[in-house]
mmCIF file of C-alpha atoms in Angstrom:
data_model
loop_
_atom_site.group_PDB
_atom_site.id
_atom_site.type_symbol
_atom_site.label_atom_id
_atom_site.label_comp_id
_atom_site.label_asym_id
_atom_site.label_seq_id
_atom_site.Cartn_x
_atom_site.Cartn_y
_atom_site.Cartn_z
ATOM 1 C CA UNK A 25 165.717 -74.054 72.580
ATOM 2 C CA UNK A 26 165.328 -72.729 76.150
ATOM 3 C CA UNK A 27 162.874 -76.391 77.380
ATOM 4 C CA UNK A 28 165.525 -78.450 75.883
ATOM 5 C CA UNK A 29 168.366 -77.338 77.785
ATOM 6 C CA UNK A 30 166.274 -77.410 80.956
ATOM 7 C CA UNK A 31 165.756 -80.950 80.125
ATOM 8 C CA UNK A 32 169.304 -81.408 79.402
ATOM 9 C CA UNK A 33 169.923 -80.154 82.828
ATOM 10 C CA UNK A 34 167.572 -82.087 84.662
ATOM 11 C CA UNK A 35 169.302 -85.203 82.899
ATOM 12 C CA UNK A 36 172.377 -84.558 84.023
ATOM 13 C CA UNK A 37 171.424 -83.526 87.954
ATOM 14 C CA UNK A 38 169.553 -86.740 88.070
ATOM 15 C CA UNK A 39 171.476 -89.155 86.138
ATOM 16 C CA UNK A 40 175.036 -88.562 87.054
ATOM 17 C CA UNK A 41 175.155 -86.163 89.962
ATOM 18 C CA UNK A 42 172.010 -87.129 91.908
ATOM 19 C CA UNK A 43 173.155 -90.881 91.248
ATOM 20 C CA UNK A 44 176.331 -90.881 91.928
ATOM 21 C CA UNK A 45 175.690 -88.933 95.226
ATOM 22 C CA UNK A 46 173.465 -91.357 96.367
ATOM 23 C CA UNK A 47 175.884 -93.936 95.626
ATOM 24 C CA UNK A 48 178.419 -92.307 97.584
ATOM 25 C CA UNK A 49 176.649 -91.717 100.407
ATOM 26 C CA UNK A 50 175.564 -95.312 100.487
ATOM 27 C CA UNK A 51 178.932 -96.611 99.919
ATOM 28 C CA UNK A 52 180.359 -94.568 102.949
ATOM 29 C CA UNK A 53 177.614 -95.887 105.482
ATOM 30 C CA UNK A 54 178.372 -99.870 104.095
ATOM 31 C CA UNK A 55 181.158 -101.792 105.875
ATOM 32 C CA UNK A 56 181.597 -104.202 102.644
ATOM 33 C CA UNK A 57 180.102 -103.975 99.624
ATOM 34 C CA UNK A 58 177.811 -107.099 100.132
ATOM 35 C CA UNK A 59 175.713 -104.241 102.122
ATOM 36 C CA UNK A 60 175.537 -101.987 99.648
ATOM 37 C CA UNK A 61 172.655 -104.030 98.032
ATOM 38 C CA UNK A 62 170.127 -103.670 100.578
ATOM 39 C CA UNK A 63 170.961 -100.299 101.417
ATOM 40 C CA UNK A 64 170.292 -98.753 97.968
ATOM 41 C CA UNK A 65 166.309 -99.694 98.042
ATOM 42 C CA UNK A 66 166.354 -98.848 101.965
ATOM 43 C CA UNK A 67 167.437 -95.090 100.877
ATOM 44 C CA UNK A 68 166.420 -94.842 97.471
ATOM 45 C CA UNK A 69 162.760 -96.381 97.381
ATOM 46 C CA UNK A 70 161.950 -93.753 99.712
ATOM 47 C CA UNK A 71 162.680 -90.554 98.264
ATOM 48 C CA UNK A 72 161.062 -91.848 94.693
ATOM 49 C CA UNK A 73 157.731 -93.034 97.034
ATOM 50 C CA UNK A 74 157.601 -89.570 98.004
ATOM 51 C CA UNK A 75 158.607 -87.641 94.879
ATOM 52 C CA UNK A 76 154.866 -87.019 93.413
ATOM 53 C CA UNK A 77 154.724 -89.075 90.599
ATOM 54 C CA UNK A 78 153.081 -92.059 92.411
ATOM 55 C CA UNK A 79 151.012 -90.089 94.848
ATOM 56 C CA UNK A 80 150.577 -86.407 94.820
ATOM 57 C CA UNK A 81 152.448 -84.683 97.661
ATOM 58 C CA UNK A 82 149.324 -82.574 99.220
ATOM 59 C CA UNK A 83 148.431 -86.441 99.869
ATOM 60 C CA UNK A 84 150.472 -88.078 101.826
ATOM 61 C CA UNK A 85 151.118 -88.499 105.517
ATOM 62 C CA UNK A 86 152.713 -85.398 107.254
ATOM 63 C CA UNK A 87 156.117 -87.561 108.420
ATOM 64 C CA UNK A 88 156.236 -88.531 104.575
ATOM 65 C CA UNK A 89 155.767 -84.937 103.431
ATOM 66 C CA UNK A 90 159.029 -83.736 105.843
ATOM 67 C CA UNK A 91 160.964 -87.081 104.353
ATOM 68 C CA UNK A 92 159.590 -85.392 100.666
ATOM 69 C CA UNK A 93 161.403 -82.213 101.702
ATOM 70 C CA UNK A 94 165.080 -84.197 101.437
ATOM 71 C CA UNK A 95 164.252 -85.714 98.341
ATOM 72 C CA UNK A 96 166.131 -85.183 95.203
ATOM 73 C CA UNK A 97 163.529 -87.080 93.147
ATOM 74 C CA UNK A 98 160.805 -84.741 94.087
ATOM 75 C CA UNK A 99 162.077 -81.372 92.799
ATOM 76 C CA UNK A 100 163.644 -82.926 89.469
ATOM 77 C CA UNK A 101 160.480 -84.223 88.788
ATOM 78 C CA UNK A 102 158.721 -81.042 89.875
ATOM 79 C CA UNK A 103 160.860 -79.586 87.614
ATOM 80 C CA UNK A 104 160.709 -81.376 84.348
ATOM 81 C CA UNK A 105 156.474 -81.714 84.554
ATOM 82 C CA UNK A 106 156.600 -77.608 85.066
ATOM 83 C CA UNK A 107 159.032 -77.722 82.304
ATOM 84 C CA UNK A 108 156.848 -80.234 80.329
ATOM 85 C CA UNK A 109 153.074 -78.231 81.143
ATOM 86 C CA UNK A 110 155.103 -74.234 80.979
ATOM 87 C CA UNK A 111 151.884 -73.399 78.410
ATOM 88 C CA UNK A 112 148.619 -74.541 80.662
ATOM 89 C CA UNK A 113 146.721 -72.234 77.750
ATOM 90 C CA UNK A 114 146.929 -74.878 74.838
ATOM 91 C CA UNK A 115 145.667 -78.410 77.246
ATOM 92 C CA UNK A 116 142.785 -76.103 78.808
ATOM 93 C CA UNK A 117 141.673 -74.751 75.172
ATOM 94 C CA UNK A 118 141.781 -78.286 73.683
ATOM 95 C CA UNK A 119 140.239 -80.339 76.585
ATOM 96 C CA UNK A 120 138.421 -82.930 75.700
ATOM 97 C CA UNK A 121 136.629 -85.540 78.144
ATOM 98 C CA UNK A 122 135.019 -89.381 76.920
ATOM 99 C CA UNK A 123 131.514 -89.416 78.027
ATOM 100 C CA UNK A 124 128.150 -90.849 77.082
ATOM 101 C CA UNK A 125 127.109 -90.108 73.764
ATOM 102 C CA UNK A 126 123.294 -87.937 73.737
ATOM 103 C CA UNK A 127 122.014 -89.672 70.566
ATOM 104 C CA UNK A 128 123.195 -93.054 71.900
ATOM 105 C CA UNK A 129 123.856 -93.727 75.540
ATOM 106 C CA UNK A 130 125.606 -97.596 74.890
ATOM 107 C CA UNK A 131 128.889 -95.346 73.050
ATOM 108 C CA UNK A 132 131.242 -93.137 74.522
ATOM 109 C CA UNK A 133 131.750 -89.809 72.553
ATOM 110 C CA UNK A 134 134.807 -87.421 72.645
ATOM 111 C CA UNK A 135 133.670 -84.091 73.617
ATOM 112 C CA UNK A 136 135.117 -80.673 73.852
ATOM 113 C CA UNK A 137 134.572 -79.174 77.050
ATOM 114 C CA UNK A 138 133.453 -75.125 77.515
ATOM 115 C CA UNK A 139 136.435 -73.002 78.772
ATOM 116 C CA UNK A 140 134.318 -72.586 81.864
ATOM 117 C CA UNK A 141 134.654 -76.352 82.632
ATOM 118 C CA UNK A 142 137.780 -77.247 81.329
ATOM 119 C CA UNK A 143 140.055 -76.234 84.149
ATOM 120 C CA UNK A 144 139.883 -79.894 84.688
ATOM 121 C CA UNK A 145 142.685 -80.300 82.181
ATOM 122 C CA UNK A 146 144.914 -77.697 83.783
ATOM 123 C CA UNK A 147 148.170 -79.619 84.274
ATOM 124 C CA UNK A 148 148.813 -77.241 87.272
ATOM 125 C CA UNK A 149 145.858 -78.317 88.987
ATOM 126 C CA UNK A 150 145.892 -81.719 88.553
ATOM 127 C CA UNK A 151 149.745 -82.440 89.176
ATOM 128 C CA UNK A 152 149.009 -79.469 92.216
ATOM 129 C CA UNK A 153 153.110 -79.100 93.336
ATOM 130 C CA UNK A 154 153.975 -76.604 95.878
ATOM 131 C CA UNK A 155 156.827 -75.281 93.361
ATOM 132 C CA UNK A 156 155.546 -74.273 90.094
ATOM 133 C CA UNK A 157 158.194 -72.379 88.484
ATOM 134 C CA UNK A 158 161.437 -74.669 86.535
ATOM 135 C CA UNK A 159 164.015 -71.909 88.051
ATOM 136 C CA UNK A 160 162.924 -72.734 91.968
ATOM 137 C CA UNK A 161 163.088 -77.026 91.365
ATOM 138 C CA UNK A 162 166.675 -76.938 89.807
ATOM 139 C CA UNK A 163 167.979 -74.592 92.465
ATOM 140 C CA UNK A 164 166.149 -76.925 95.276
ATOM 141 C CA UNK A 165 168.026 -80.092 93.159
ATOM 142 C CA UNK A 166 171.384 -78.215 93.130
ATOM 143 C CA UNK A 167 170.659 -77.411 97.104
ATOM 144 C CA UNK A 168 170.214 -80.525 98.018
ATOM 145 C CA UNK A 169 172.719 -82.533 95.792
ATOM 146 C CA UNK A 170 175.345 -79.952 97.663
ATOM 147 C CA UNK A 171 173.821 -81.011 100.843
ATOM 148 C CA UNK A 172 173.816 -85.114 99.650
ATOM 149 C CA UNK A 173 177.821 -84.718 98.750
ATOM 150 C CA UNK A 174 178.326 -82.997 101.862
ATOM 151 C CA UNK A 175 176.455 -85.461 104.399
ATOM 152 C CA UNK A 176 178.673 -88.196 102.571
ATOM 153 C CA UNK A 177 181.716 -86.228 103.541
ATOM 154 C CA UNK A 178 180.840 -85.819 106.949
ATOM 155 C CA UNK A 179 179.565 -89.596 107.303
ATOM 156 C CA UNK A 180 183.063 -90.270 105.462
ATOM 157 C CA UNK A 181 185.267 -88.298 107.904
ATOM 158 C CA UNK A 182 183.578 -89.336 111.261
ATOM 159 C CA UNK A 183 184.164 -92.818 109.966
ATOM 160 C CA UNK A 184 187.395 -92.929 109.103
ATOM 161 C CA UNK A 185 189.010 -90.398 111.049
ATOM 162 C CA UNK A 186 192.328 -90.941 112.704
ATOM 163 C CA UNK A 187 191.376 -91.710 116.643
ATOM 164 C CA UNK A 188 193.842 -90.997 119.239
ATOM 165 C CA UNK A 189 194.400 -94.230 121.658
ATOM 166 C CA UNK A 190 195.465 -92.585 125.304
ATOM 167 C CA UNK A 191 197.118 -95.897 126.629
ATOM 168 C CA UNK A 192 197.985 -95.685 130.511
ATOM 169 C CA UNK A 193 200.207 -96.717 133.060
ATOM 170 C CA UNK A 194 200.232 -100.642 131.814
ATOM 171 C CA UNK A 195 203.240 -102.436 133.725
ATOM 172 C CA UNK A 196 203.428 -105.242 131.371
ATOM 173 C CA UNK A 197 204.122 -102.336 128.261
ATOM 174 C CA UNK A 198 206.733 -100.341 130.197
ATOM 175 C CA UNK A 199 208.394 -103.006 132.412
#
């Protein structure tokens, strides 16, 4: 089935690509791996604060929303509740909201909404992403797990990059 292998493809982006290029990057930027330990919440926490399933993304600060943008987190996630909510149709038809019962005020009755109020249950309106489609997350994901493995290779060769030592007329080396 077509939702499964999306899923399947999520899975892997985030669980062994996404990870591992994360770990790299962090691993490159450590001097020793006693560092690596507080770096991993300093650059991880981040990007899953700002991934949308703690707070929405049309709620949070604007310099959080640009650190959202670099986030592999958000767009995986994006992707698998798009994935998860493709058929809006079936939650609006069947919403159903607790309220006060009429015949009895003291219990709480489960009641069907009219179509005309149950946008309510929309998934797209309630989880409200700026990319709805499954297609646009995992090419954003692949985009910026390209970019991740990249910025590790750049962070890697500026690091540890053969440098050139000019030494100059010293009298005690030539003498």
């Amino acid at each position: 089935r077509v939702n499964l292998l999306w899923l399947i493809a999520f899975f892997i982006i985030s669980a062994f690509l996404g990870g591992s290029t994360i770990g790299l990057l962090i691993a490159v930027i450590a001097d020793s791996i006693e560092e690596t330990g507080p770096l991993n919440p300093i650059i991880v926490l981040p990007m899953i604060n700002v991934s949308g399933f703690y707070i929405s993304i049309k709620s949070i600060t604007w310099p959080l929303f640009i650190l959202s943008f670099i986030s592999m987190p958000r767009f995986i996630y994006q992707g698998v509740m798009s994935l998860e909510f493709s058929n809006p149709g079936d939650y609006i038809n069947n919403c159903r909201v607790n309220m006060p019962c009429i015949n009895d005020l003291s219990q709480i009755c489960n009641v069907l909404l009219p179509p005309s109020k149950s946008q309510i249950c929309d998934p797209g309106q309630r989880f409200d992403f700026y990319q709805k489609t499954v297609w646009e997350n995992f090419v954003i994901s692949i985009g910026l797990l390209i970019g991740w493995r990249l910025l590790s290779f750049f962070v890697f060769y500026m690091r540890f990059r053969e440098h050139h030592i000019r030494y100059g007329y010293d009298q005690e080396l030539f003498a």
